[in-house]
Amino acid sequence: MGDDSKLAVNLEQLRASSASLHADTHEAMSALEQISSGPIASGFASLGELFAEVGAAGQEMATAWSAADGALKDRLVGTAERLGASADLYHAADTGNADALALDIETKQAS
């Protein structure tokens, strides 16, 4: 192109191309909005439901662990009480045997 050349523009063709581009862009934006809002929104809703289920399961597990912990503590207390009772019986038997032995020794010495 030389210095004297002019750019020839077909205004109708430019408007048609612009309208076509605008329509294509609008269609693409609509499709993107549908893709973005629909599945993503339902995905987040599903994720929220999943978190709720996990939270409920976690609460159930915490309740079960608490009950198991309480049962274990009760068993340990019961075991400790039985051990204490056994120790008392052993001590009483040991003391009784010692008293009987001492009496036997005294009886033999007195004879």
CSV table of C-alpha atoms in Angstrom, one decimal:
chain,number,residue,atom,x,y,z
A,1,MET,CA,0.0,0.0,0.0
A,2,GLY,CA,1.2,3.4,-0.8
A,3,ASP,CA,0.7,6.7,1.0
A,4,ASP,CA,-2.3,7.6,-1.1
A,5,SER,CA,-4.1,4.3,-0.5
A,6,LYS,CA,-7.3,4.2,1.5
A,7,LEU,CA,-8.8,1.4,3.5
A,8,ALA,CA,-12.1,0.3,2.1
A,9,VAL,CA,-14.5,-1.0,4.6
A,10,ASN,CA,-17.8,-2.6,3.9
A,11,LEU,CA,-19.9,-1.3,6.7
A,12,GLU,CA,-22.7,-3.9,6.3
A,13,GLN,CA,-20.2,-6.7,6.4
A,14,LEU,CA,-18.6,-5.3,9.5
A,15,ARG,CA,-22.0,-5.0,11.2
A,16,ALA,CA,-22.9,-8.6,10.2
A,17,SER,CA,-19.6,-9.9,11.5
A,18,SER,CA,-20.0,-8.0,14.7
A,19,ALA,CA,-23.6,-9.3,15.2
A,20,SER,CA,-22.4,-12.8,14.5
A,21,LEU,CA,-19.6,-12.5,17.0
A,22,HIS,CA,-22.0,-11.0,19.5
A,23,ALA,CA,-24.4,-13.9,19.1
A,24,ASP,CA,-21.6,-16.5,19.3
A,25,THR,CA,-20.3,-14.8,22.5
A,26,HIS,CA,-23.7,-14.7,24.0
A,27,GLU,CA,-24.3,-18.3,23.2
A,28,ALA,CA,-21.0,-19.3,24.7
A,29,MET,CA,-21.7,-17.2,27.8
A,30,SER,CA,-25.1,-18.9,28.2
A,31,ALA,CA,-23.5,-22.3,27.9
A,32,LEU,CA,-20.8,-21.4,30.4
A,33,GLU,CA,-23.4,-20.1,32.9
A,34,GLN,CA,-25.4,-23.3,32.6
A,35,ILE,CA,-22.3,-25.4,33.1
A,36,SER,CA,-21.1,-23.3,35.9
A,37,SER,CA,-24.3,-22.7,37.8
A,38,GLY,CA,-26.1,-26.0,37.3
A,39,PRO,CA,-23.7,-28.8,37.9
A,40,ILE,CA,-21.4,-26.9,40.2
A,41,ALA,CA,-24.4,-25.8,42.4
A,42,SER,CA,-25.7,-29.3,42.5
A,43,GLY,CA,-22.2,-30.6,43.2
A,44,PHE,CA,-21.9,-28.2,46.1
A,45,ALA,CA,-25.3,-29.3,47.4
A,46,SER,CA,-24.3,-33.0,47.1
A,47,LEU,CA,-21.0,-32.1,48.9
A,48,GLY,CA,-23.0,-30.4,51.6
A,49,GLU,CA,-25.2,-33.5,52.0
A,50,LEU,CA,-22.1,-35.6,52.2
A,51,PHE,CA,-20.6,-33.4,54.9
A,52,ALA,CA,-23.8,-33.7,56.8
A,53,GLU,CA,-23.7,-37.5,56.5
A,54,VAL,CA,-20.1,-37.5,57.6
A,55,GLY,CA,-20.9,-35.2,60.5
A,56,ALA,CA,-23.8,-37.4,61.6
A,57,ALA,CA,-21.6,-40.5,61.3
A,58,GLY,CA,-18.9,-38.7,63.3
A,59,GLN,CA,-21.5,-37.9,66.0
A,60,GLU,CA,-22.7,-41.5,66.1
A,61,MET,CA,-19.0,-42.7,66.5
A,62,ALA,CA,-18.4,-40.1,69.3
A,63,THR,CA,-21.5,-41.4,71.1
A,64,ALA,CA,-20.5,-45.0,70.6
A,65,TRP,CA,-16.9,-44.3,71.8
A,66,SER,CA,-18.3,-42.4,74.8
A,67,ALA,CA,-20.6,-45.4,75.7
A,68,ALA,CA,-17.7,-47.8,75.2
A,69,ASP,CA,-15.5,-45.6,77.3
A,70,GLY,CA,-18.1,-45.5,80.1
A,71,ALA,CA,-18.5,-49.3,79.9
A,72,LEU,CA,-14.7,-49.8,80.1
A,73,LYS,CA,-14.5,-47.5,83.1
A,74,ASP,CA,-17.3,-49.4,84.8
A,75,ARG,CA,-15.5,-52.7,84.2
A,76,LEU,CA,-12.3,-51.3,85.5
A,77,VAL,CA,-14.0,-50.0,88.6
A,78,GLY,CA,-15.6,-53.5,89.1
A,79,THR,CA,-12.3,-55.2,88.6
A,80,ALA,CA,-10.6,-52.9,91.1
A,81,GLU,CA,-13.4,-53.5,93.6
A,82,ARG,CA,-13.1,-57.3,93.2
A,83,LEU,CA,-9.3,-57.0,93.6
A,84,GLY,CA,-9.8,-55.0,96.7
A,85,ALA,CA,-12.3,-57.6,98.1
A,86,SER,CA,-9.8,-60.4,97.2
A,87,ALA,CA,-7.0,-58.5,99.0
A,88,ASP,CA,-9.2,-58.1,102.0
A,89,LEU,CA,-10.1,-61.8,102.0
A,90,TYR,CA,-6.4,-62.8,101.6
A,91,HIS,CA,-5.4,-60.4,104.4
A,92,ALA,CA,-8.1,-61.8,106.7
A,93,ALA,CA,-7.1,-65.4,105.8
A,94,ASP,CA,-3.5,-64.6,106.3
A,95,THR,CA,-4.2,-62.9,109.6
A,96,GLY,CA,-6.4,-65.8,110.7
A,97,ASN,CA,-3.7,-68.3,109.8
A,98,ALA,CA,-1.1,-66.2,111.6
A,99,ASP,CA,-3.3,-66.1,114.7
A,100,ALA,CA,-3.9,-69.9,114.5
A,101,LEU,CA,-0.2,-70.5,114.1
A,102,ALA,CA,0.6,-68.3,117.0
A,103,LEU,CA,-2.0,-70.1,119.1
A,104,ASP,CA,-0.6,-73.4,118.1
A,105,ILE,CA,2.9,-72.3,119.0
A,106,GLU,CA,1.7,-71.1,122.4
A,107,THR,CA,-0.2,-74.3,123.0
A,108,LYS,CA,2.8,-76.4,122.1
A,109,GLN,CA,5.1,-74.3,124.3
A,110,ALA,CA,2.6,-74.5,127.2
A,111,SER,CA,2.5,-78.3,127.0
